[in-house]
Coordinates of C-alpha atoms and ligand atoms in Angstrom, one line a residue:
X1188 CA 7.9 20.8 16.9
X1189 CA 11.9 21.0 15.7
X1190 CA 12.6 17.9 15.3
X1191 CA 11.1 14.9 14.0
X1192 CA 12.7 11.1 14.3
X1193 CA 11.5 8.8 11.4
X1194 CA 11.4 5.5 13.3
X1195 CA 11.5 3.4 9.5
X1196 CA 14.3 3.3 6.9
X1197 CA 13.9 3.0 2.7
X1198 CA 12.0 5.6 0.6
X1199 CA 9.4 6.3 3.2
X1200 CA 11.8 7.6 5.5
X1201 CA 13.2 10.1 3.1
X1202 CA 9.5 11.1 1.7
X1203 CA 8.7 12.1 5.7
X1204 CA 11.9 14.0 5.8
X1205 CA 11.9 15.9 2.8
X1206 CA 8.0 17.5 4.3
X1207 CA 9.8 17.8 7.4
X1208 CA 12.7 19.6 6.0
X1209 CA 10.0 21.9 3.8
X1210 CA 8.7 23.3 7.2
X1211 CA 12.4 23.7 9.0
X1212 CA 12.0 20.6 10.8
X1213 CA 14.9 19.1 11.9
X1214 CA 15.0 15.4 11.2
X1215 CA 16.8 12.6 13.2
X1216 CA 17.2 9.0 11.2
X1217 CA 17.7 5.4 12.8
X1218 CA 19.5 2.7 10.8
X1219 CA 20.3 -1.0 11.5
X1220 CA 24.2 -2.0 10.8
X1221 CA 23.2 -3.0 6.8
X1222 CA 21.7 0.8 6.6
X1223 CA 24.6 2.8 7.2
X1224 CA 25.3 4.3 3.8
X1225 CA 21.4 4.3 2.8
X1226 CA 20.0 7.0 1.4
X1227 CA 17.7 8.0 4.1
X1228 CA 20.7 8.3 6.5
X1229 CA 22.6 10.7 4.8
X1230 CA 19.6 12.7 4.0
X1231 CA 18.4 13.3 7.8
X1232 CA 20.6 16.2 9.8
X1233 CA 21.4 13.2 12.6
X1234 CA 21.0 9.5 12.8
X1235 CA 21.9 6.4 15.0
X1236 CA 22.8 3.2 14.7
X1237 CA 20.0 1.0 16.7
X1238 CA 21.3 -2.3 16.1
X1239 CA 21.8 -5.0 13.9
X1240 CA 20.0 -5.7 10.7
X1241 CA 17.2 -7.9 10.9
X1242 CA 14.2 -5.7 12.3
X1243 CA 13.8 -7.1 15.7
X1244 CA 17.2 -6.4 16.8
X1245 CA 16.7 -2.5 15.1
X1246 CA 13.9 -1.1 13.3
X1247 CA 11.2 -2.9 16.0
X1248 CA 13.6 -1.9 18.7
X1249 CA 10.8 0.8 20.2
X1250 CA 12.4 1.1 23.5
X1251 CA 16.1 1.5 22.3
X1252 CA 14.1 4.6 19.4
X1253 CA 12.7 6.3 22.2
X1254 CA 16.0 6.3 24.5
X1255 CA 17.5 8.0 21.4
X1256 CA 14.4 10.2 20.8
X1257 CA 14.9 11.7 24.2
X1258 CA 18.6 11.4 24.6
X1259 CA 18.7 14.0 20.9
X1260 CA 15.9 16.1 22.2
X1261 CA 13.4 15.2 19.9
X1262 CA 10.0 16.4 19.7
X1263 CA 7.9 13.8 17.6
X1264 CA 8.2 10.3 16.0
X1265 CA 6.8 9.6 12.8
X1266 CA 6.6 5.4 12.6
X1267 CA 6.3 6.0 8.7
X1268 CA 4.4 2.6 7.6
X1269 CA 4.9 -1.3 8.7
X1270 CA 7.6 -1.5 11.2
X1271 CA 6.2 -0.1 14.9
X1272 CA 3.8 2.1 13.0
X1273 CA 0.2 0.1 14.1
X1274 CA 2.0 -0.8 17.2
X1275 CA -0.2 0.5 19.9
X1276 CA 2.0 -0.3 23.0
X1277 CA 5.0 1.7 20.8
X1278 CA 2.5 4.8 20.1
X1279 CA 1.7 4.7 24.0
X1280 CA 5.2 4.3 25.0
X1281 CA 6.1 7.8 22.9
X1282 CA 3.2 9.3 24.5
X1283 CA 4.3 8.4 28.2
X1284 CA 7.7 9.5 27.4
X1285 CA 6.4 12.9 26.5
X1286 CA 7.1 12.7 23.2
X1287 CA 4.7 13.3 20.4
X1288 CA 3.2 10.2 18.1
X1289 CA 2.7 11.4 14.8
X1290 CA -0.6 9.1 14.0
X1291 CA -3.6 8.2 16.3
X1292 CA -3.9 7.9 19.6
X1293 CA -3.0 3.8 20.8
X1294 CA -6.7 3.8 21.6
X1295 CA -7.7 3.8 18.3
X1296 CA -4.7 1.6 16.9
X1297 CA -6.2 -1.0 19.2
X1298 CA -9.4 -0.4 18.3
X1299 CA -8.9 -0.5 14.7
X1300 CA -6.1 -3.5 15.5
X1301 CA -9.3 -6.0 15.9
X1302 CA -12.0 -6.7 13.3
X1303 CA -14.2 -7.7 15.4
X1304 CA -13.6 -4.5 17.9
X1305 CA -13.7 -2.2 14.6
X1306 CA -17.0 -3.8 13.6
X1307 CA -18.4 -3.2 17.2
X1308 CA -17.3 0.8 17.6
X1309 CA -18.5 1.4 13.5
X1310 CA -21.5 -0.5 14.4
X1311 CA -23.6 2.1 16.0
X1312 CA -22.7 4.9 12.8
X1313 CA -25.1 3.3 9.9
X1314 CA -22.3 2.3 8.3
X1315 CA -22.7 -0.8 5.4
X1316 CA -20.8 -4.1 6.1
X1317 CA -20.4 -7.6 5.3
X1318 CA -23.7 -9.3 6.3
X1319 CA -22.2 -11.6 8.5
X1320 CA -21.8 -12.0 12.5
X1321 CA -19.5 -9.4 14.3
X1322 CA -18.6 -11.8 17.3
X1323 CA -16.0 -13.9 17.9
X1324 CA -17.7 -17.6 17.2
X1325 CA -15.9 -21.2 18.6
X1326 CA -19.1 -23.3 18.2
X1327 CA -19.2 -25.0 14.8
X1328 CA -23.0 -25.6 15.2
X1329 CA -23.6 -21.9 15.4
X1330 CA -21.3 -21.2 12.5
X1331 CA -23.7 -23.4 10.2
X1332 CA -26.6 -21.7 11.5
X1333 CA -25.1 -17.9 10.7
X1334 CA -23.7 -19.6 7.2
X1335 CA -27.5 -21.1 6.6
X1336 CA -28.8 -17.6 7.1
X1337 CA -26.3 -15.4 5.0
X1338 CA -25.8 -18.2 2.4
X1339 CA -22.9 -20.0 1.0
X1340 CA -20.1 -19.5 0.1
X1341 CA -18.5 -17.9 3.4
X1342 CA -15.6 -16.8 4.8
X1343 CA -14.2 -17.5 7.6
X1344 CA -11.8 -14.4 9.1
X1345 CA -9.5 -13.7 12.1
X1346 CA -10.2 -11.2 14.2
X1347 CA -6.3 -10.1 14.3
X1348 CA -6.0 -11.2 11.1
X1349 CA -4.3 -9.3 8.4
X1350 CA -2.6 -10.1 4.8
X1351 CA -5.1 -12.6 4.2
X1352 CA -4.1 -15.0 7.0
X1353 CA -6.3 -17.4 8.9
X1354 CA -9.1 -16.5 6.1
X1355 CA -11.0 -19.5 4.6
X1356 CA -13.4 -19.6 1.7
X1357 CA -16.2 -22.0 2.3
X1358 CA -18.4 -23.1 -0.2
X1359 CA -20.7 -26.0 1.5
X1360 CA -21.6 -26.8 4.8
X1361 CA -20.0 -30.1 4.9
X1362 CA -16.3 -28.3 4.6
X1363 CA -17.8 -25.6 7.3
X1364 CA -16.1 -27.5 10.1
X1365 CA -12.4 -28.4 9.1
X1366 CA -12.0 -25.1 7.7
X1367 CA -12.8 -23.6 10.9
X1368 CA -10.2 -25.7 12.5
X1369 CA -7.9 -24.8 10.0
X1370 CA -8.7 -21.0 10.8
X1371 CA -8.8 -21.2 14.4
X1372 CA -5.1 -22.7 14.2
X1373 CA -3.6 -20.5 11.7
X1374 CA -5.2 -17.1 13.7
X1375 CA -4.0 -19.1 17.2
X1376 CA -0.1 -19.1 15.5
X1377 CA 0.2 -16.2 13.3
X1378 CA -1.4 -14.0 16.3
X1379 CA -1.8 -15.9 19.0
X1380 CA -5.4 -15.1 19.0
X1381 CA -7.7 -17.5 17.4
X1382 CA -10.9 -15.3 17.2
X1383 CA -13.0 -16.3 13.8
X1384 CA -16.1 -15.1 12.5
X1385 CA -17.9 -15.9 9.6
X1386 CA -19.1 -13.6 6.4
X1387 CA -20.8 -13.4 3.2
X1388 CA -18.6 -14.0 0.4
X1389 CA -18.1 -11.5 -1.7
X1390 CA -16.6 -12.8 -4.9
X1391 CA -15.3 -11.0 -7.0
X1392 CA -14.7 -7.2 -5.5
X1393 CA -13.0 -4.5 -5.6
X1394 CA -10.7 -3.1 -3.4
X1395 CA -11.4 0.7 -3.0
X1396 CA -10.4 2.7 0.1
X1397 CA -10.8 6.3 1.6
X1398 CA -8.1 8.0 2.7
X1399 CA -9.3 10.3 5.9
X1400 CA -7.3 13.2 8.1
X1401 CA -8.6 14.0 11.5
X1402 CA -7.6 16.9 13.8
X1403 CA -7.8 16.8 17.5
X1404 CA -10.7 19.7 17.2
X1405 CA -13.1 17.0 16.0
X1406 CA -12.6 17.6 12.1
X1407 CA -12.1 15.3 9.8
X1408 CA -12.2 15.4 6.3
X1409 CA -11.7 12.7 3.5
X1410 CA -9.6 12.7 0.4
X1411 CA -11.3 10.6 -1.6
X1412 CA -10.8 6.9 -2.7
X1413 CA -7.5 5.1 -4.1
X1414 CA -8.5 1.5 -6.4
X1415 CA -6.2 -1.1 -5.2
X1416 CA -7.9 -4.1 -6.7
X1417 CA -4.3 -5.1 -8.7
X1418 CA -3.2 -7.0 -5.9
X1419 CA -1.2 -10.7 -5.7
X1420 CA -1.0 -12.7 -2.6
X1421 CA -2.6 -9.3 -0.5
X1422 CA 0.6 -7.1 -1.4
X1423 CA -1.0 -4.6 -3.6
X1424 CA 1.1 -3.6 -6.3
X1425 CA -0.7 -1.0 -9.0
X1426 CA -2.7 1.6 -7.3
X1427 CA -4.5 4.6 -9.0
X1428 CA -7.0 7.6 -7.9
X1429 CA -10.0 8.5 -8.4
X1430 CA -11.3 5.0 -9.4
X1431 CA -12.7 4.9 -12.7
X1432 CA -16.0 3.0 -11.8
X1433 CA -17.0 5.5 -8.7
X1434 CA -19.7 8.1 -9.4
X1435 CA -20.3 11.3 -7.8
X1436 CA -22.9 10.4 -5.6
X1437 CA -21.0 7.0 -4.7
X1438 CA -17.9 8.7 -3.8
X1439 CA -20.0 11.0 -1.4
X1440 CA -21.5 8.2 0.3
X1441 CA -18.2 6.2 0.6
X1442 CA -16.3 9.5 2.1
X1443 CA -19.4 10.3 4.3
X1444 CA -19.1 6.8 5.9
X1445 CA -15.4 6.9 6.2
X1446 CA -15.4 10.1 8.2
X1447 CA -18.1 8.2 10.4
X1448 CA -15.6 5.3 10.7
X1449 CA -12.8 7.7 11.6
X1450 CA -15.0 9.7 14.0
X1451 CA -16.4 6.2 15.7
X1452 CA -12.5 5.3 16.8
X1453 CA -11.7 9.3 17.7
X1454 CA -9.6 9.1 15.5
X1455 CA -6.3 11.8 15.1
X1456 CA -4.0 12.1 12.0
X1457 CA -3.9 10.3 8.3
X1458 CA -5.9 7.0 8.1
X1459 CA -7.4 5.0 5.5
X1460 CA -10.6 2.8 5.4
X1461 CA -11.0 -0.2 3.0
X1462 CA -14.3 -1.2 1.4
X1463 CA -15.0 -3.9 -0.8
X1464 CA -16.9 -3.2 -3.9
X1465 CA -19.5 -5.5 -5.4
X1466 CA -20.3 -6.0 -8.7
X1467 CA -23.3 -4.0 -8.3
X1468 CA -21.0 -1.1 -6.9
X1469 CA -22.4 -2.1 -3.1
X1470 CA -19.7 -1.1 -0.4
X1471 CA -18.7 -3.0 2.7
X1472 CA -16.4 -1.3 5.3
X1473 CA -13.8 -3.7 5.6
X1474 CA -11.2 -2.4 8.4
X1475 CA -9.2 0.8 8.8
X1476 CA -5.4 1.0 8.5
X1477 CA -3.9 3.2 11.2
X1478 CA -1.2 4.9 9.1
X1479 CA 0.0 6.7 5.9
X1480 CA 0.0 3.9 3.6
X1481 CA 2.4 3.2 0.8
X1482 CA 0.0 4.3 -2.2
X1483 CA -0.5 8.0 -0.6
X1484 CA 1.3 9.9 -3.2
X1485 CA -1.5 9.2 -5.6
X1486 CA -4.1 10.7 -3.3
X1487 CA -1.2 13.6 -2.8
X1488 CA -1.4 14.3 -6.5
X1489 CA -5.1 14.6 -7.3
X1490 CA -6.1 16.3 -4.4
X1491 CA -2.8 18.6 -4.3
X1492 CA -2.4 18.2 -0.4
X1493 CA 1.2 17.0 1.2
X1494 CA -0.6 14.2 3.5
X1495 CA 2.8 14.4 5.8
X1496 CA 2.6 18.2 6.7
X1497 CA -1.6 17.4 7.4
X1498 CA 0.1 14.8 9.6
X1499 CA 2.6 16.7 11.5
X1500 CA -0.2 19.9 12.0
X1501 CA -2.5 17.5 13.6
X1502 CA 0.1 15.9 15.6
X1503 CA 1.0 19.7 16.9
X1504 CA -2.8 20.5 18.0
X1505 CA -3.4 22.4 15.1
X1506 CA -6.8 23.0 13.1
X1507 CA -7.2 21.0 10.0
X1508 CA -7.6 24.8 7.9
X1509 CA -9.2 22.9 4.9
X1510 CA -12.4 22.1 4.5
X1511 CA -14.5 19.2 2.9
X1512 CA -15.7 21.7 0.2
X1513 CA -12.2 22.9 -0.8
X1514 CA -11.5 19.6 -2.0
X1515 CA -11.4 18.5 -5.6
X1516 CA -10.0 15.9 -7.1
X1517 CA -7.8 17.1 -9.9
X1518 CA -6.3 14.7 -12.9
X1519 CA -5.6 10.8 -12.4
X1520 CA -2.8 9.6 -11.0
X1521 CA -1.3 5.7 -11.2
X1522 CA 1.4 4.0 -8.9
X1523 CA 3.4 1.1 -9.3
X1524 CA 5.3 -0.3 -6.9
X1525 CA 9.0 -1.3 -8.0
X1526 CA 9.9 -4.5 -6.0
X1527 CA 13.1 -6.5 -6.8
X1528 CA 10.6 -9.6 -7.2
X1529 CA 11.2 -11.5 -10.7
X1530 CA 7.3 -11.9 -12.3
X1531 CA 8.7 -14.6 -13.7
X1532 CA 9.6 -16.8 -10.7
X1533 CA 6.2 -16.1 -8.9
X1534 CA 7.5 -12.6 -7.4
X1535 CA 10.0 -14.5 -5.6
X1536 CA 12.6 -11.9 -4.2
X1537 CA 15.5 -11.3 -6.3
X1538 CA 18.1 -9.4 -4.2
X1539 CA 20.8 -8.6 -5.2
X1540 CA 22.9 -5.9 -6.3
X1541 CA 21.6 -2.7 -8.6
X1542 CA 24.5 -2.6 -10.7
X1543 CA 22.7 0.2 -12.9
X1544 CA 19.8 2.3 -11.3
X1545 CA 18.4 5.1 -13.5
X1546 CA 15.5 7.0 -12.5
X1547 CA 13.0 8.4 -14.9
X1548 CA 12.2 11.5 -14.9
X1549 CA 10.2 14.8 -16.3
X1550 CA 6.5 16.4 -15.8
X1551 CA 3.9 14.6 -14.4
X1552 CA 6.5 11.6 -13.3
X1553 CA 7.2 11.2 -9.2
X1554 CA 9.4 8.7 -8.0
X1555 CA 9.5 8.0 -4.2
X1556 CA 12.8 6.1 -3.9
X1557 CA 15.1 4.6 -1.1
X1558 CA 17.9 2.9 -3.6
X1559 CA 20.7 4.3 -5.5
X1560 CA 23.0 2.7 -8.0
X1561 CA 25.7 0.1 -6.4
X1562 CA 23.8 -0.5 -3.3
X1563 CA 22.9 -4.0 -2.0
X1564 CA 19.7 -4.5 -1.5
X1565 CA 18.9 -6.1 2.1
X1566 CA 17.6 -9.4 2.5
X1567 CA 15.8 -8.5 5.6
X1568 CA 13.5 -6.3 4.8
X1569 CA 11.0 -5.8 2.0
X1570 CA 11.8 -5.8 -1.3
X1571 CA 10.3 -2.6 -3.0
X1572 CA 13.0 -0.1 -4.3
X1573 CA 10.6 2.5 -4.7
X1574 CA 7.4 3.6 -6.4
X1575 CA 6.7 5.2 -9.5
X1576 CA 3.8 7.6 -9.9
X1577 CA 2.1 9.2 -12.8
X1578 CA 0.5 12.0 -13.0
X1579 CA -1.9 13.1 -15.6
X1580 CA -5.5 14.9 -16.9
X1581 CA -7.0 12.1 -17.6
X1582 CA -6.5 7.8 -16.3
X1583 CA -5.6 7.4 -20.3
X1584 CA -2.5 10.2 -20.0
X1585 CA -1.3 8.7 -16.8
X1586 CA -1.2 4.8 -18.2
X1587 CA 0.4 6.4 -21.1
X1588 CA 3.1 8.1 -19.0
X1589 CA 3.5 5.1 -17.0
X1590 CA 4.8 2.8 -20.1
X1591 CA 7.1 5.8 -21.1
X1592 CA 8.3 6.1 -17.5
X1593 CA 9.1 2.6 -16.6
X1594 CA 10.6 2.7 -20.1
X1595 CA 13.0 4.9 -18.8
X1596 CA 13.4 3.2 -16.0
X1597 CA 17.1 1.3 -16.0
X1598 CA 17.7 -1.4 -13.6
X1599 CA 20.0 -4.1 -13.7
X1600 CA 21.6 -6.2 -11.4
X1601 CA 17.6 -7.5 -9.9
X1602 CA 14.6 -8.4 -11.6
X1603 CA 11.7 -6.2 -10.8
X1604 CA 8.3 -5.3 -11.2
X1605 CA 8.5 -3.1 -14.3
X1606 CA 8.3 -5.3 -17.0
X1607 CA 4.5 -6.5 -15.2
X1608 CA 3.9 -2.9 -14.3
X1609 CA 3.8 -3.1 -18.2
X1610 CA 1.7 -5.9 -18.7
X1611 CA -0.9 -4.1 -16.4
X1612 CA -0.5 -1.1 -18.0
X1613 CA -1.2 -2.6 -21.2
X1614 CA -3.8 -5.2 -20.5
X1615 CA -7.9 -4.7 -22.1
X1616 CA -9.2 -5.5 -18.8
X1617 CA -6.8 -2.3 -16.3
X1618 CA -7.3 -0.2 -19.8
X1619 CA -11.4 -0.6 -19.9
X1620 CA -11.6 -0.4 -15.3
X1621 CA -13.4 -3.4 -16.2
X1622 CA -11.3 -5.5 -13.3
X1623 CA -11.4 -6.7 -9.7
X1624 CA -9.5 -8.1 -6.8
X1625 CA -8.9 -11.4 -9.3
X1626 CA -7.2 -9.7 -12.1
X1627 CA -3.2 -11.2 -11.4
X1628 CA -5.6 -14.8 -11.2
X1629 CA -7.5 -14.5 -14.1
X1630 CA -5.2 -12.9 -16.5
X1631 CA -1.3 -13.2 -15.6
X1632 CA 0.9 -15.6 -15.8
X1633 CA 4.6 -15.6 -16.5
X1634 CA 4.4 -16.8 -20.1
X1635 CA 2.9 -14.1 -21.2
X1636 CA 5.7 -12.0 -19.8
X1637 CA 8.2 -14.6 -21.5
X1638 CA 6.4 -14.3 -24.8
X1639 CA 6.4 -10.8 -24.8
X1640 CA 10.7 -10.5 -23.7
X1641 CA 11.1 -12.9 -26.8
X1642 CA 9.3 -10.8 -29.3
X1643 CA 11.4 -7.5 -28.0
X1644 CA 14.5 -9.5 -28.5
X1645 CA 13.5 -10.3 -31.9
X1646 CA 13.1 -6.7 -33.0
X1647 CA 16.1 -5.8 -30.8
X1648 CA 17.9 -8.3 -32.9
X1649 CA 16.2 -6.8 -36.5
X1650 CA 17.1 -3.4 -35.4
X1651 CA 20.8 -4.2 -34.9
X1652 CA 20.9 -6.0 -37.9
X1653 CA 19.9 -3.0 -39.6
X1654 CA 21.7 -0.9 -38.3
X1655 CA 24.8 -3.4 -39.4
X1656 CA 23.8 -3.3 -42.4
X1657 CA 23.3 0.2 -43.0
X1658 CA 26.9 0.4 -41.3
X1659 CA 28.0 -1.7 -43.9
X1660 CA 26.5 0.5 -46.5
X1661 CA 24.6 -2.5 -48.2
X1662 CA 21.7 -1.6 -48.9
X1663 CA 19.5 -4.8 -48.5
X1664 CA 17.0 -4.6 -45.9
X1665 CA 16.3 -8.2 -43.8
X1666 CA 13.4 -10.0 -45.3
X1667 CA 12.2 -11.0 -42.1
Ligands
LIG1266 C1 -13.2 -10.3 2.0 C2 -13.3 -10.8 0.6 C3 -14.5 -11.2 0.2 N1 -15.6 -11.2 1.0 N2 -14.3 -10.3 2.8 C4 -8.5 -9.8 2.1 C5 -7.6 -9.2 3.1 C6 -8.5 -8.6 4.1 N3 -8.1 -7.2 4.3 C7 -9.9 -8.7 3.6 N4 -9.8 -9.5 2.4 C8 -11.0 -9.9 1.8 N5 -12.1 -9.9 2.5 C9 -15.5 -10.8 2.3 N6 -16.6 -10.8 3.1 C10 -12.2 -10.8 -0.1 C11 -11.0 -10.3 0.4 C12 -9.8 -10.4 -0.5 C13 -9.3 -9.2 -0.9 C14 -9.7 -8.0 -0.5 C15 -9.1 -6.8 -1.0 C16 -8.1 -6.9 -1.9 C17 -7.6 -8.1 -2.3 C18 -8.2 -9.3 -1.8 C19 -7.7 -10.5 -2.3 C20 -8.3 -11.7 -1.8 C21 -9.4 -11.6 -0.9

């Protein structure tokens, strides 16, 4: 492979450029018309305009990427994440062109596209889920039967479903029916498949899930598990490995059935797997994520592989040359996502421009970033500027390192993340890993944030005093 296209723009085009460059890759970027001067254009050896900004007239443009793929004699297409990157007509479309797809085969995107298709390929592999019914169910009467069985409350899911749509809690069988409905017509809408079925409620879990590589010689291996449990409206935005609350023997068994899930699909390349954790440390496969996800530089980190390069040796037919007993997981790591959200209007986005953007920087600190000071940040795409990543020997260093680095951290010009990357950072509950899927529910709330920008003023406005005063050479201190 010489050259690589990155069909995806922002911070994860550069991070799969920079791996490519490492291994004398040549790399080819795509832009939409708002892109033109963003980083990840500049830093790629070539790149084309595809089309205008909003993503269905560039970025999802998979026809018009592989006409350019060919037309610049490109060898592979890494989809990076979102975008066409679990697009299994896309991944097919490379294939048939002769190109190479770096990620799984469209067989298994499809697969893995469908919960109920997932539950019925796993099903065979001893692998714990949900108790619950892995068919597609229409009849309401058979819906209270399964819900009888298992025991309320339910939930009801869609088989396409993903980000939390068409899913319904249900916590008596007298609202059974018209949340079905509800279900079947947000599923129908959002995916224009209105499959449902109907699980045990887990209430309050965790979200913990196993990142896996597989080879095309039948190897795969798993790098252990990434907590993503600090989560608001199913965006995820604090993420952190090893877990704190996983033992040994737990992690084992969780990797073990991971691999199985991976195996079960054929699966080829980087992929993750997503249980839910109980409050009695059960796990429940949940679904598999066809791609390098956002949160991979804290797997990178403690386990000291560059998941891109894994990727791109797979893709080439190569043999994964690790194996499962070579891996340790070293030191904790800790992500937060930067969005230009404000915490204090709900995470509503606040674009804009980044008037000053100041990275931090030093040992143990890694900033995956797609912004740069000056630029406007595009309305039609997501919001997140970049991620910041700790790195330390223990979970206790690398929360510490995490208030010094978004500390350091200048932007202005957009209201972002940081200051509730603090507030996490800080809180009993993330400090003791006593916390689940509920924690931005049960324990944020924008006052707190408010509170806590008031008191900062106030000694922001003592030390200036001070420091008046001292410039003043009186020497009275502020009573206050
Ligand atoms: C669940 C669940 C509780 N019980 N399934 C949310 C998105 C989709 N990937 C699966 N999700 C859930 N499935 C059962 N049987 C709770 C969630 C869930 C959730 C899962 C992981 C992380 C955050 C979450 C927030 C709300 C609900």
């Amino acid at each position: 492979m010489k050259k690589i296209l990155v069909a995806n723009r922002g911070e994860i085009a550069v991070r799969v450029m920079k791996t490519a460059k490492k291994m004398g890759i040549r790399t080819v970027a795509v832009f939409s018309e708002v892109d033109r001067n963003a980083p990840h254009v500049r830093f790629a050896d070539e790149a084309v305009c595809i089309g205008e900004a909003p993503s269905n007239k560039s970025y999802l443009l998979g026809d018009k990427i592989i006409e350019v793929a060919l037309k610049l004699n490109v060898d592979g297409i890494h989809p990076g994440y979102g975008f066409l990157s679990e697009n299994a007509d896309f991944a097919e479309a490379v294939e048939k062109n002769g190109l190479t797809f770096i990620g799984p085969k469209s067989k298994a995107i499809r697969v893995m596209g469908s919960k109920l298709a997932a539950k019925e390929a796993v099903k065979a592999y001893d692998i714990p889920m949900v108790p619950g019914i892995d068919e597609a169910i229409t009849d309401v009467s058979k819906a209270k039967e399964i819900a009888n069985e298992i025991g309320y409350p339910v939930l009801i899911k869609a088989s396409a479903g993903g980000g939390g749509k068409g899913m319904r809690v249900v916590d008596k069988e007298e609202d059974l029916e018209s949340q079905m409905e509800r279900a079947i017509s947000e599923a129908t809408s959002a995916f224009g498949d209105g499959s449902v079925f109907v699980e045990k409620y887990v209430t309050s879990p965790r979200h913990v899930e196993i990142q896996v590589m597989a080879d095309t010689h039948g190897n795969v291996l798993h790098f252990f598990e990434r907590e993503c449990s600090i989560q608001r409206r199913h965006q995820k935005v604090v993420e952190e490995a090893p877990s704190s609350i996983l033992t040994p023997e737990l992690r084992e068994a969780m990797g073990v059935a991971a691999t199985k899930v991976a195996k079960a699909c054929d699966y080829v390349g980087a992929g993750t797997v997503e249980f839910l954790m109980d409050a009695d440390l059960n796990f429940y496969f949940l679904e598999m994520n066809t791609r390098l996800q956002v949160e991979h530089p804290v797997t990178e980190l403690i386990s000291g592989v560059d998941l891109v390069e894994l990727q791109i040796k797979v893709a080439r037919g190569e043999e994964l040359s690790l194996k499962q007993e070579d891996l340790k997981i070293n030191g904790h790591a800790m992500e937060l996502r930067v969005y230009a959200e404000d915490p204090l209007n709900d995470f509503l986005p606040s674009v804009g421009t980044l008037e000053v953007y100041e990275l931090p920087e030093g040992e143990g600190i890694r900033v995956d970033n797609g912004f740069e000071e000056g630029m406007d940040i595009p309305i039609y795409y997501d919001p997140m500027l970049s991620k910041l990543t700790t790195y330390g020997r223990t979970r206790e260093e690398a929360i510490e390192l995490m208030l010094d680095a978004i500390k350091d951290y200048k932007i202005k010009g957009v209201q972002t993340t940081l200051p509730f990357g603090t507030f996490v950072m800080e809180h009993e509950a993330f400090r003791s890993g006593n916390f689940d899927t509920h924690f931005v529910k049960d324990y944020y709330s924008p006052e707190i944030l408010k509170q806590k920008n008031t008191e900062e003023a106030k000694i922001a406005a003592m030390v200036a005093l001070q420091q008046y005063l001292e410039d003043q050479k009186i020497i009275k201190l502020p009573t206050n």
